[in-house]
Amino acid sequence: MGAAGAPFNFQTPPLFQVIVALFFKLFGRNDFLMALISITFSCLTIFILYHLGKMLYSEEVGLYAITFFVTSEYFLFFSQSGLSDATFTFFSTSSLFLFLRALRSNRTRDFWIAGLLTAFCLYTKYSAAPIIVTFLIIGILNRYAINRHWFVTTIVLPLIIFVPYISSFLFTVSPIEIGVRHIPLLGLNHLKYAYYLLIFAPVPFVHALIHTCFGRWRHDKFAVYLLIAVIVFFVVLGFYHPYFRLAYPLVPLLSIFAGSLVASLGKSKYYIVAISIFASLMLSLGTLRYTTKTPRDVASIVDRYTITKDTAYIYSLTPPNIYFYINGEIAVPSTHPWYRMGKRFPWLLRNRLILEKETNVLSNEKRILLVHATVFDTFKDEYPNVYDKATLVDNIDYEDAPVYYKDIFNPLRNTQQSYEFYLLSEKDILQCLDQLWNLGFEREVKVIYVAP
């Protein structure tokens, strides 16, 4: 099941992919395992969140915190999404918990564990950088009382562990390529991230704002440290393009402030908790109801054409969750970062199908199937000859997860999305041979080879 061997592209650090590979190695390739990974790390986050709330405030606050967290739409979506966000949120929450516990105990061991967890954060998402900044600020504020090993264990150690990856990244992907991709994504987007928190985690966000404005947290230095963690992450995040998923690690921390506020309200707190749970679940109803078979339906159509139409090459212009289901081997283009890594470490390319830019191998193909998601419609303008020659043989309209339609900054939220299936005959291939070959070297395109 699934296209084998998607080459690593440095778009995100590799730890989550390694975890997925280990699960597949142990239990076989199954899409359920992707959801299981999210569920597992979400449950671990709940455990850590409870103990963080208990350590900072009380057991009651810990219980309220996990209640508000697990009923947020953020949690309900990412706890079963199969994306890396649940894993990163566990590592980031755990590293903060261990660091704050280390401040209380002043035990070197806790600082070491916090540093290792921070390294895991760095290896999961690039957005882990604010965690280092947070620890640096809190450490400096406690410079006269903190364990003398804190800087080495929680700042230097994770950075040293991260050096091998980041050096490989810079060796493989040039600074110019990094700049071209990321500089256009920079801006002042703090209000947009505040919107995401309000829409997808309204109870933790609103309660935390009230707690911050009117609560008595100022007299508790550990509550101040928690607020520093929230502010640093939010401020740094706000300078990047608004992707709603990037704000998810803030939700468990905001839930602690929300729990602290509610715990201080006397008998009325039980009514507030009940109303909050009901409101969160009602606002998340679309996510609770959402299911989709679209990836399997796409794979079924692809299988039909590869089996009956003598098709060896599939061009997939789709999100990654689609080509996971397509049987075959994903080729490594010679322009891909993984190919450049393979030139340095040849074992990385062992038994891999390589597409050399200078050697067009399509001229003898009888048919080629092109699977096209309409989110990539710009390619129709860039490669008109390919799409003009190809024959549209099938089409699937689909609805994405409700969270994407609630994201008002998503440019595709009001666009009908579909998967289109194009077939190119031997004659068609020869008439657009060069354009078709060049299309396979675009970053968004995967060329999948199905052995006869």
mmCIF file of N, CA and C in Angstrom, residues 77-201:
data_model
loop_
_atom_site.group_PDB
_atom_site.id
_atom_site.type_symbol
_atom_site.label_atom_id
_atom_site.label_comp_id
_atom_site.label_asym_id
_atom_site.label_seq_id
_atom_site.Cartn_x
_atom_site.Cartn_y
_atom_site.Cartn_z
ATOM 1 N N PHE A 77 -8.921 18.239 15.897
ATOM 2 C CA PHE A 77 -8.415 18.026 14.536
ATOM 3 C C PHE A 77 -7.039 17.358 14.550
ATOM 4 N N PHE A 78 -6.091 17.929 15.280
ATOM 5 C CA PHE A 78 -4.713 17.441 15.201
ATOM 6 C C PHE A 78 -4.491 16.125 15.936
ATOM 7 N N SER A 79 -5.377 15.767 16.848
ATOM 8 C CA SER A 79 -5.198 14.506 17.569
ATOM 9 C C SER A 79 -5.459 13.290 16.691
ATOM 10 N N GLN A 80 -6.006 13.503 15.503
ATOM 11 C CA GLN A 80 -6.252 12.380 14.592
ATOM 12 C C GLN A 80 -5.812 12.685 13.160
ATOM 13 N N SER A 81 -5.072 13.769 12.976
ATOM 14 C CA SER A 81 -4.772 14.249 11.624
ATOM 15 C C SER A 81 -3.676 13.465 10.921
ATOM 16 N N GLY A 82 -2.785 12.828 11.687
ATOM 17 C CA GLY A 82 -1.635 12.181 11.068
ATOM 18 C C GLY A 82 -0.537 13.155 10.691
ATOM 19 N N LEU A 83 -0.666 14.421 11.085
ATOM 20 C CA LEU A 83 0.356 15.431 10.824
ATOM 21 C C LEU A 83 1.342 15.487 11.992
ATOM 22 N N SER A 84 2.402 16.254 11.813
ATOM 23 C CA SER A 84 3.461 16.298 12.829
ATOM 24 C C SER A 84 3.131 17.193 14.011
ATOM 25 N N ASP A 85 2.017 17.922 13.950
ATOM 26 C CA ASP A 85 1.738 18.946 14.957
ATOM 27 C C ASP A 85 1.493 18.379 16.347
ATOM 28 N N ALA A 86 0.817 17.233 16.441
ATOM 29 C CA ALA A 86 0.590 16.621 17.752
ATOM 30 C C ALA A 86 1.911 16.191 18.377
ATOM 31 N N THR A 87 2.814 15.679 17.560
ATOM 32 C CA THR A 87 4.127 15.256 18.048
ATOM 33 C C THR A 87 4.924 16.454 18.542
ATOM 34 N N PHE A 88 4.945 17.524 17.753
ATOM 35 C CA PHE A 88 5.690 18.717 18.150
ATOM 36 C C PHE A 88 5.110 19.330 19.418
ATOM 37 N N THR A 89 3.792 19.372 19.528
ATOM 38 C CA THR A 89 3.157 19.953 20.714
ATOM 39 C C THR A 89 3.520 19.168 21.965
ATOM 40 N N PHE A 90 3.613 17.847 21.845
ATOM 41 C CA PHE A 90 4.060 17.040 22.987
ATOM 42 C C PHE A 90 5.486 17.402 23.383
ATOM 43 N N PHE A 91 6.383 17.459 22.429
ATOM 44 C CA PHE A 91 7.784 17.760 22.747
ATOM 45 C C PHE A 91 7.934 19.169 23.329
ATOM 46 N N SER A 92 7.231 20.151 22.762
ATOM 47 C CA SER A 92 7.369 21.526 23.243
ATOM 48 C C SER A 92 6.783 21.693 24.643
ATOM 49 N N THR A 93 5.609 21.093 24.889
ATOM 50 C CA THR A 93 5.001 21.165 26.223
ATOM 51 C C THR A 93 5.864 20.437 27.244
ATOM 52 N N SER A 94 6.405 19.295 26.859
ATOM 53 C CA SER A 94 7.242 18.507 27.768
ATOM 54 C C SER A 94 8.541 19.227 28.101
ATOM 55 N N SER A 95 9.158 19.852 27.101
ATOM 56 C CA SER A 95 10.418 20.555 27.363
ATOM 57 C C SER A 95 10.198 21.719 28.320
ATOM 58 N N LEU A 96 9.077 22.448 28.156
ATOM 59 C CA LEU A 96 8.776 23.544 29.076
ATOM 60 C C LEU A 96 8.498 23.011 30.476
ATOM 61 N N PHE A 97 7.736 21.924 30.567
ATOM 62 C CA PHE A 97 7.444 21.312 31.867
ATOM 63 C C PHE A 97 8.735 20.913 32.587
ATOM 64 N N LEU A 98 9.634 20.242 31.874
ATOM 65 C CA LEU A 98 10.886 19.796 32.496
ATOM 66 C C LEU A 98 11.769 20.970 32.874
ATOM 67 N N PHE A 99 11.766 22.017 32.062
ATOM 68 C CA PHE A 99 12.590 23.185 32.382
ATOM 69 C C PHE A 99 12.076 23.884 33.635
ATOM 70 N N LEU A 100 10.753 24.073 33.726
ATOM 71 C CA LEU A 100 10.190 24.720 34.909
ATOM 72 C C LEU A 100 10.346 23.835 36.142
ATOM 73 N N ARG A 101 10.227 22.525 35.971
ATOM 74 C CA ARG A 101 10.463 21.621 37.100
ATOM 75 C C ARG A 101 11.922 21.686 37.538
ATOM 76 N N ALA A 102 12.819 21.814 36.569
ATOM 77 C CA ALA A 102 14.237 21.936 36.898
ATOM 78 C C ALA A 102 14.508 23.220 37.678
ATOM 79 N N LEU A 103 13.798 24.293 37.333
ATOM 80 C CA LEU A 103 13.959 25.540 38.087
ATOM 81 C C LEU A 103 13.544 25.365 39.538
ATOM 82 N N ARG A 104 12.480 24.594 39.755
ATOM 83 C CA ARG A 104 12.017 24.349 41.127
ATOM 84 C C ARG A 104 12.990 23.462 41.894
ATOM 85 N N SER A 105 13.427 22.384 41.249
ATOM 86 C CA SER A 105 14.258 21.395 41.947
ATOM 87 C C SER A 105 15.740 21.741 41.907
ATOM 88 N N ASN A 106 16.127 22.501 40.860
ATOM 89 C CA ASN A 106 17.538 22.813 40.601
ATOM 90 C C ASN A 106 18.369 21.552 40.374
ATOM 91 N N ARG A 107 17.695 20.472 39.939
ATOM 92 C CA ARG A 107 18.405 19.222 39.657
ATOM 93 C C ARG A 107 18.982 19.265 38.252
ATOM 94 N N THR A 108 20.240 18.922 38.139
ATOM 95 C CA THR A 108 20.906 18.910 36.834
ATOM 96 C C THR A 108 20.228 17.933 35.884
ATOM 97 N N ARG A 109 19.755 16.808 36.422
ATOM 98 C CA ARG A 109 19.123 15.790 35.585
ATOM 99 C C ARG A 109 17.929 16.353 34.830
ATOM 100 N N ASP A 110 17.105 17.154 35.512
ATOM 101 C CA ASP A 110 15.928 17.727 34.856
ATOM 102 C C ASP A 110 16.322 18.693 33.742
ATOM 103 N N PHE A 111 17.391 19.437 33.958
ATOM 104 C CA PHE A 111 17.868 20.329 32.898
ATOM 105 C C PHE A 111 18.353 19.533 31.686
ATOM 106 N N TRP A 112 19.030 18.410 31.941
ATOM 107 C CA TRP A 112 19.484 17.558 30.839
ATOM 108 C C TRP A 112 18.296 17.042 30.018
ATOM 109 N N ILE A 113 17.261 16.575 30.713
ATOM 110 C CA ILE A 113 16.089 16.041 30.004
ATOM 111 C C ILE A 113 15.388 17.147 29.223
ATOM 112 N N ALA A 114 15.286 18.340 29.848
ATOM 113 C CA ALA A 114 14.678 19.476 29.144
ATOM 114 C C ALA A 114 15.455 19.806 27.877
ATOM 115 N N GLY A 115 16.775 19.745 27.959
ATOM 116 C CA GLY A 115 17.609 20.011 26.785
ATOM 117 C C GLY A 115 17.414 18.987 25.687
ATOM 118 N N LEU A 116 17.321 17.715 26.061
ATOM 119 C CA LEU A 116 17.101 16.660 25.066
ATOM 120 C C LEU A 116 15.741 16.823 24.391
ATOM 121 N N LEU A 117 14.722 17.141 25.179
ATOM 122 C CA LEU A 117 13.389 17.349 24.605
ATOM 123 C C LEU A 117 13.373 18.559 23.673
ATOM 124 N N THR A 118 14.148 19.582 24.027
ATOM 125 C CA THR A 118 14.257 20.744 23.143
ATOM 126 C C THR A 118 14.906 20.357 21.823
ATOM 127 N N ALA A 119 15.908 19.481 21.889
ATOM 128 C CA ALA A 119 16.531 18.978 20.654
ATOM 129 C C ALA A 119 15.507 18.228 19.806
ATOM 130 N N PHE A 120 14.636 17.443 20.460
ATOM 131 C CA PHE A 120 13.570 16.749 19.726
ATOM 132 C C PHE A 120 12.647 17.761 19.041
ATOM 133 N N CYS A 121 12.364 18.871 19.738
ATOM 134 C CA CYS A 121 11.541 19.927 19.129
ATOM 135 C C CYS A 121 12.205 20.474 17.868
ATOM 136 N N LEU A 122 13.500 20.755 17.966
ATOM 137 C CA LEU A 122 14.232 21.298 16.822
ATOM 138 C C LEU A 122 14.221 20.332 15.649
ATOM 139 N N TYR A 123 14.259 19.041 15.944
ATOM 140 C CA TYR A 123 14.277 18.030 14.890
ATOM 141 C C TYR A 123 12.876 17.700 14.369
ATOM 142 N N THR A 124 11.846 18.329 14.952
ATOM 143 C CA THR A 124 10.474 18.090 14.493
ATOM 144 C C THR A 124 9.935 19.239 13.659
ATOM 145 N N LYS A 125 10.188 20.477 14.111
ATOM 146 C CA LYS A 125 9.711 21.647 13.366
ATOM 147 C C LYS A 125 10.710 22.793 13.508
ATOM 148 N N TYR A 126 10.819 23.581 12.461
ATOM 149 C CA TYR A 126 11.681 24.761 12.529
ATOM 150 C C TYR A 126 11.117 25.809 13.484
ATOM 151 N N SER A 127 9.827 25.749 13.760
ATOM 152 C CA SER A 127 9.206 26.721 14.664
ATOM 153 C C SER A 127 9.561 26.474 16.123
ATOM 154 N N ALA A 128 10.522 25.585 16.391
ATOM 155 C CA ALA A 128 10.963 25.321 17.765
ATOM 156 C C ALA A 128 11.903 26.394 18.294
ATOM 157 N N ALA A 129 12.402 27.263 17.430
ATOM 158 C CA ALA A 129 13.380 28.272 17.855
ATOM 159 C C ALA A 129 12.923 29.105 19.057
ATOM 160 N N PRO A 130 11.633 29.514 19.158
ATOM 161 C CA PRO A 130 11.215 30.304 20.319
ATOM 162 C C PRO A 130 11.412 29.597 21.661
ATOM 163 N N ILE A 131 11.472 28.276 21.661
ATOM 164 C CA ILE A 131 11.678 27.550 22.919
ATOM 165 C C ILE A 131 13.056 27.866 23.478
ATOM 166 N N ILE A 132 14.067 27.893 22.616
ATOM 167 C CA ILE A 132 15.423 28.254 23.036
ATOM 168 C C ILE A 132 15.434 29.672 23.600
ATOM 169 N N VAL A 133 14.756 30.592 22.917
ATOM 170 C CA VAL A 133 14.702 31.990 23.364
ATOM 171 C C VAL A 133 14.020 32.086 24.725
ATOM 172 N N THR A 134 12.936 31.334 24.899
ATOM 173 C CA THR A 134 12.214 31.331 26.178
ATOM 174 C C THR A 134 13.113 30.881 27.320
ATOM 175 N N PHE A 135 13.803 29.775 27.133
ATOM 176 C CA PHE A 135 14.685 29.259 28.185
ATOM 177 C C PHE A 135 15.811 30.240 28.484
ATOM 178 N N LEU A 136 16.299 30.912 27.465
ATOM 179 C CA LEU A 136 17.374 31.887 27.659
ATOM 180 C C LEU A 136 16.889 33.055 28.513
ATOM 181 N N ILE A 137 15.697 33.558 28.219
ATOM 182 C CA ILE A 137 15.140 34.680 28.992
ATOM 183 C C ILE A 137 14.904 34.276 30.443
ATOM 184 N N ILE A 138 14.254 33.136 30.643
ATOM 185 C CA ILE A 138 13.949 32.688 32.008
ATOM 186 C C ILE A 138 15.236 32.388 32.767
ATOM 187 N N GLY A 139 16.208 31.784 32.102
ATOM 188 C CA GLY A 139 17.484 31.491 32.749
ATOM 189 C C GLY A 139 18.196 32.747 33.197
ATOM 190 N N ILE A 140 18.189 33.778 32.350
ATOM 191 C CA ILE A 140 18.840 35.045 32.710
ATOM 192 C C ILE A 140 18.122 35.701 33.884
ATOM 193 N N LEU A 141 16.790 35.632 33.904
ATOM 194 C CA LEU A 141 16.031 36.191 35.028
ATOM 195 C C LEU A 141 16.368 35.495 36.344
ATOM 196 N N ASN A 142 16.787 34.232 36.265
ATOM 197 C CA ASN A 142 17.121 33.458 37.465
ATOM 198 C C ASN A 142 18.634 33.242 37.611
ATOM 199 N N ARG A 143 19.427 34.091 36.998
ATOM 200 C CA ARG A 143 20.862 33.833 36.876
ATOM 201 C C ARG A 143 21.591 33.692 38.212
ATOM 202 N N TYR A 144 21.049 34.269 39.280
ATOM 203 C CA TYR A 144 21.749 34.196 40.569
ATOM 204 C C TYR A 144 21.367 32.958 41.376
ATOM 205 N N ALA A 145 20.278 32.286 40.991
ATOM 206 C CA ALA A 145 19.818 31.136 41.779
ATOM 207 C C ALA A 145 19.790 29.835 40.994
ATOM 208 N N ILE A 146 19.852 29.916 39.685
ATOM 209 C CA ILE A 146 19.673 28.727 38.855
ATOM 210 C C ILE A 146 20.917 27.837 38.880
ATOM 211 N N ASN A 147 20.699 26.547 38.662
ATOM 212 C CA ASN A 147 21.792 25.572 38.566
ATOM 213 C C ASN A 147 22.811 26.042 37.526
ATOM 214 N N ARG A 148 24.096 25.962 37.858
ATOM 215 C CA ARG A 148 25.134 26.502 36.982
ATOM 216 C C ARG A 148 25.237 25.754 35.646
ATOM 217 N N HIS A 149 24.632 24.563 35.575
ATOM 218 C CA HIS A 149 24.693 23.786 34.336
ATOM 219 C C HIS A 149 23.548 24.113 33.374
ATOM 220 N N TRP A 150 22.657 25.025 33.748
ATOM 221 C CA TRP A 150 21.446 25.233 32.965
ATOM 222 C C TRP A 150 21.738 25.652 31.526
ATOM 223 N N PHE A 151 22.719 26.535 31.346
ATOM 224 C CA PHE A 151 22.984 27.059 30.005
ATOM 225 C C PHE A 151 23.516 25.971 29.077
ATOM 226 N N VAL A 152 24.435 25.172 29.575
ATOM 227 C CA VAL A 152 25.015 24.107 28.759
ATOM 228 C C VAL A 152 23.965 23.061 28.411
ATOM 229 N N THR A 153 23.123 22.710 29.380
ATOM 230 C CA THR A 153 22.188 21.597 29.184
ATOM 231 C C THR A 153 20.951 21.977 28.382
ATOM 232 N N THR A 154 20.461 23.206 28.524
ATOM 233 C CA THR A 154 19.195 23.566 27.867
ATOM 234 C C THR A 154 19.353 24.511 26.678
ATOM 235 N N ILE A 155 20.507 25.117 26.529
ATOM 236 C CA ILE A 155 20.743 26.000 25.379
ATOM 237 C C ILE A 155 21.798 25.407 24.441
ATOM 238 N N VAL A 156 22.968 25.114 24.992
ATOM 239 C CA VAL A 156 24.075 24.630 24.162
ATOM 240 C C VAL A 156 23.817 23.209 23.662
ATOM 241 N N LEU A 157 23.381 22.309 24.559
ATOM 242 C CA LEU A 157 23.191 20.903 24.190
ATOM 243 C C LEU A 157 22.247 20.722 23.006
ATOM 244 N N PRO A 158 21.015 21.271 23.037
ATOM 245 C CA PRO A 158 20.124 21.056 21.885
ATOM 246 C C PRO A 158 20.670 21.649 20.590
ATOM 247 N N LEU A 159 21.382 22.773 20.698
ATOM 248 C CA LEU A 159 21.953 23.369 19.493
ATOM 249 C C LEU A 159 23.065 22.493 18.919
ATOM 250 N N ILE A 160 23.883 21.903 19.797
ATOM 251 C CA ILE A 160 24.939 20.998 19.329
ATOM 252 C C ILE A 160 24.322 19.771 18.655
ATOM 253 N N ILE A 161 23.271 19.226 19.270
ATOM 254 C CA ILE A 161 22.603 18.059 18.682
ATOM 255 C C ILE A 161 22.000 18.402 17.325
ATOM 256 N N PHE A 162 21.579 19.652 17.170
ATOM 257 C CA PHE A 162 20.928 20.086 15.926
ATOM 258 C C PHE A 162 21.932 20.416 14.821
ATOM 259 N N VAL A 163 23.189 20.619 15.182
ATOM 260 C CA VAL A 163 24.210 21.024 14.204
ATOM 261 C C VAL A 163 24.337 20.055 13.026
ATOM 262 N N PRO A 164 24.388 18.720 13.246
ATOM 263 C CA PRO A 164 24.535 17.817 12.087
ATOM 264 C C PRO A 164 23.433 17.989 11.051
ATOM 265 N N TYR A 165 22.197 18.173 11.522
ATOM 266 C CA TYR A 165 21.105 18.338 10.563
ATOM 267 C C TYR A 165 21.196 19.674 9.844
ATOM 268 N N ILE A 166 21.385 20.748 10.607
ATOM 269 C CA ILE A 166 21.358 22.068 9.977
ATOM 270 C C ILE A 166 22.536 22.245 9.032
ATOM 271 N N SER A 167 23.676 21.619 9.338
ATOM 272 C CA SER A 167 24.821 21.700 8.425
ATOM 273 C C SER A 167 24.532 20.921 7.141
ATOM 274 N N SER A 168 23.873 19.755 7.268
ATOM 275 C CA SER A 168 23.469 19.002 6.074
ATOM 276 C C SER A 168 22.462 19.796 5.250
ATOM 277 N N PHE A 169 21.563 20.464 5.944
ATOM 278 C CA PHE A 169 20.563 21.297 5.284
ATOM 279 C C PHE A 169 21.242 22.387 4.452
ATOM 280 N N LEU A 170 22.176 23.107 5.080
ATOM 281 C CA LEU A 170 22.840 24.207 4.390
ATOM 282 C C LEU A 170 23.765 23.711 3.284
ATOM 283 N N PHE A 171 24.293 22.496 3.454
ATOM 284 C CA PHE A 171 25.135 21.916 2.408
ATOM 285 C C PHE A 171 24.299 21.527 1.190
ATOM 286 N N THR A 172 23.091 21.040 1.455
ATOM 287 C CA THR A 172 22.251 20.494 0.385
ATOM 288 C C THR A 172 21.374 21.552 -0.265
ATOM 289 N N VAL A 173 20.812 22.439 0.541
ATOM 290 C CA VAL A 173 19.922 23.488 0.038
ATOM 291 C C VAL A 173 20.646 24.822 0.188
ATOM 292 N N SER A 174 20.875 25.507 -0.884
ATOM 293 C CA SER A 174 21.660 26.740 -0.843
ATOM 294 C C SER A 174 20.901 27.840 -0.105
ATOM 295 N N PRO A 175 21.630 28.779 0.520
ATOM 296 C CA PRO A 175 20.973 29.917 1.180
ATOM 297 C C PRO A 175 20.052 30.688 0.243
ATOM 298 N N ILE A 176 20.405 30.730 -1.040
ATOM 299 C CA ILE A 176 19.546 31.432 -2.009
ATOM 300 C C ILE A 176 18.196 30.730 -2.126
ATOM 301 N N GLU A 177 18.221 29.397 -2.200
ATOM 302 C CA GLU A 177 16.971 28.635 -2.274
ATOM 303 C C GLU A 177 16.133 28.845 -1.017
ATOM 304 N N ILE A 178 16.791 28.851 0.144
ATOM 305 C CA ILE A 178 16.083 29.072 1.407
ATOM 306 C C ILE A 178 15.441 30.451 1.406
ATOM 307 N N GLY A 179 16.210 31.451 0.964
ATOM 308 C CA GLY A 179 15.688 32.810 0.932
ATOM 309 C C GLY A 179 14.515 32.966 -0.016
ATOM 310 N N VAL A 180 14.629 32.368 -1.197
ATOM 311 C CA VAL A 180 13.550 32.452 -2.191
ATOM 312 C C VAL A 180 12.261 31.860 -1.640
ATOM 313 N N ARG A 181 12.390 30.796 -0.868
ATOM 314 C CA ARG A 181 11.197 30.129 -0.340
ATOM 315 C C ARG A 181 10.601 30.868 0.859
ATOM 316 N N HIS A 182 11.451 31.344 1.781
ATOM 317 C CA HIS A 182 10.935 31.805 3.071
ATOM 318 C C HIS A 182 10.834 33.323 3.221
ATOM 319 N N ILE A 183 11.695 34.091 2.584
ATOM 320 C CA ILE A 183 11.634 35.543 2.760
ATOM 321 C C ILE A 183 10.278 36.119 2.344
ATOM 322 N N PRO A 184 9.679 35.653 1.225
ATOM 323 C CA PRO A 184 8.347 36.179 0.879
ATOM 324 C C PRO A 184 7.262 35.838 1.906
ATOM 325 N N LEU A 185 7.538 34.885 2.787
ATOM 326 C CA LEU A 185 6.540 34.470 3.773
ATOM 327 C C LEU A 185 6.616 35.278 5.063
ATOM 328 N N LEU A 186 7.607 36.166 5.171
ATOM 329 C CA LEU A 186 7.754 36.967 6.382
ATOM 330 C C LEU A 186 6.812 38.163 6.342
ATOM 331 N N GLY A 187 6.372 38.600 7.530
ATOM 332 C CA GLY A 187 5.474 39.743 7.621
ATOM 333 C C GLY A 187 4.991 39.924 9.046
ATOM 334 N N LEU A 188 4.077 40.853 9.240
ATOM 335 C CA LEU A 188 3.482 41.088 10.557
ATOM 336 C C LEU A 188 2.105 40.430 10.574
ATOM 337 N N ASN A 189 2.041 39.236 11.116
ATOM 338 C CA ASN A 189 0.810 38.439 11.061
ATOM 339 C C ASN A 189 0.284 38.075 12.447
ATOM 340 N N HIS A 190 0.608 38.878 13.445
ATOM 341 C CA HIS A 190 0.228 38.544 14.816
ATOM 342 C C HIS A 190 -1.288 38.530 15.003
ATOM 343 N N LEU A 191 -1.977 39.476 14.398
ATOM 344 C CA LEU A 191 -3.436 39.502 14.535
ATOM 345 C C LEU A 191 -4.073 38.286 13.868
ATOM 346 N N LYS A 192 -3.459 37.810 12.801
ATOM 347 C CA LYS A 192 -3.990 36.626 12.124
ATOM 348 C C LYS A 192 -3.841 35.390 13.007
ATOM 349 N N TYR A 193 -2.725 35.285 13.710
ATOM 350 C CA TYR A 193 -2.552 34.149 14.619
ATOM 351 C C TYR A 193 -3.480 34.272 15.827
ATOM 352 N N ALA A 194 -3.737 35.510 16.268
ATOM 353 C CA ALA A 194 -4.719 35.700 17.337
ATOM 354 C C ALA A 194 -6.098 35.251 16.865
ATOM 355 N N TYR A 195 -6.402 35.521 15.603
ATOM 356 C CA TYR A 195 -7.668 35.058 15.029
ATOM 357 C C TYR A 195 -7.746 33.534 15.058
ATOM 358 N N TYR A 196 -6.669 32.864 14.694
ATOM 359 C CA TYR A 196 -6.664 31.398 14.704
ATOM 360 C C TYR A 196 -6.959 30.862 16.103
ATOM 361 N N LEU A 197 -6.339 31.456 17.100
ATOM 362 C CA LEU A 197 -6.573 30.998 18.475
ATOM 363 C C LEU A 197 -8.016 31.261 18.895
ATOM 364 N N LEU A 198 -8.555 32.395 18.474
ATOM 365 C CA LEU A 198 -9.936 32.723 18.825
ATOM 366 C C LEU A 198 -10.927 31.781 18.150
ATOM 367 N N ILE A 199 -10.666 31.404 16.910
ATOM 368 C CA ILE A 199 -11.589 30.563 16.149
ATOM 369 C C ILE A 199 -11.465 29.089 16.526
ATOM 370 N N PHE A 200 -10.239 28.612 16.698
ATOM 371 C CA PHE A 200 -10.022 27.177 16.892
ATOM 372 C C PHE A 200 -9.791 26.775 18.350
ATOM 373 N N ALA A 201 -9.590 27.752 19.234
ATOM 374 C CA ALA A 201 -9.462 27.450 20.670
ATOM 375 C C ALA A 201 -10.036 28.616 21.467
#
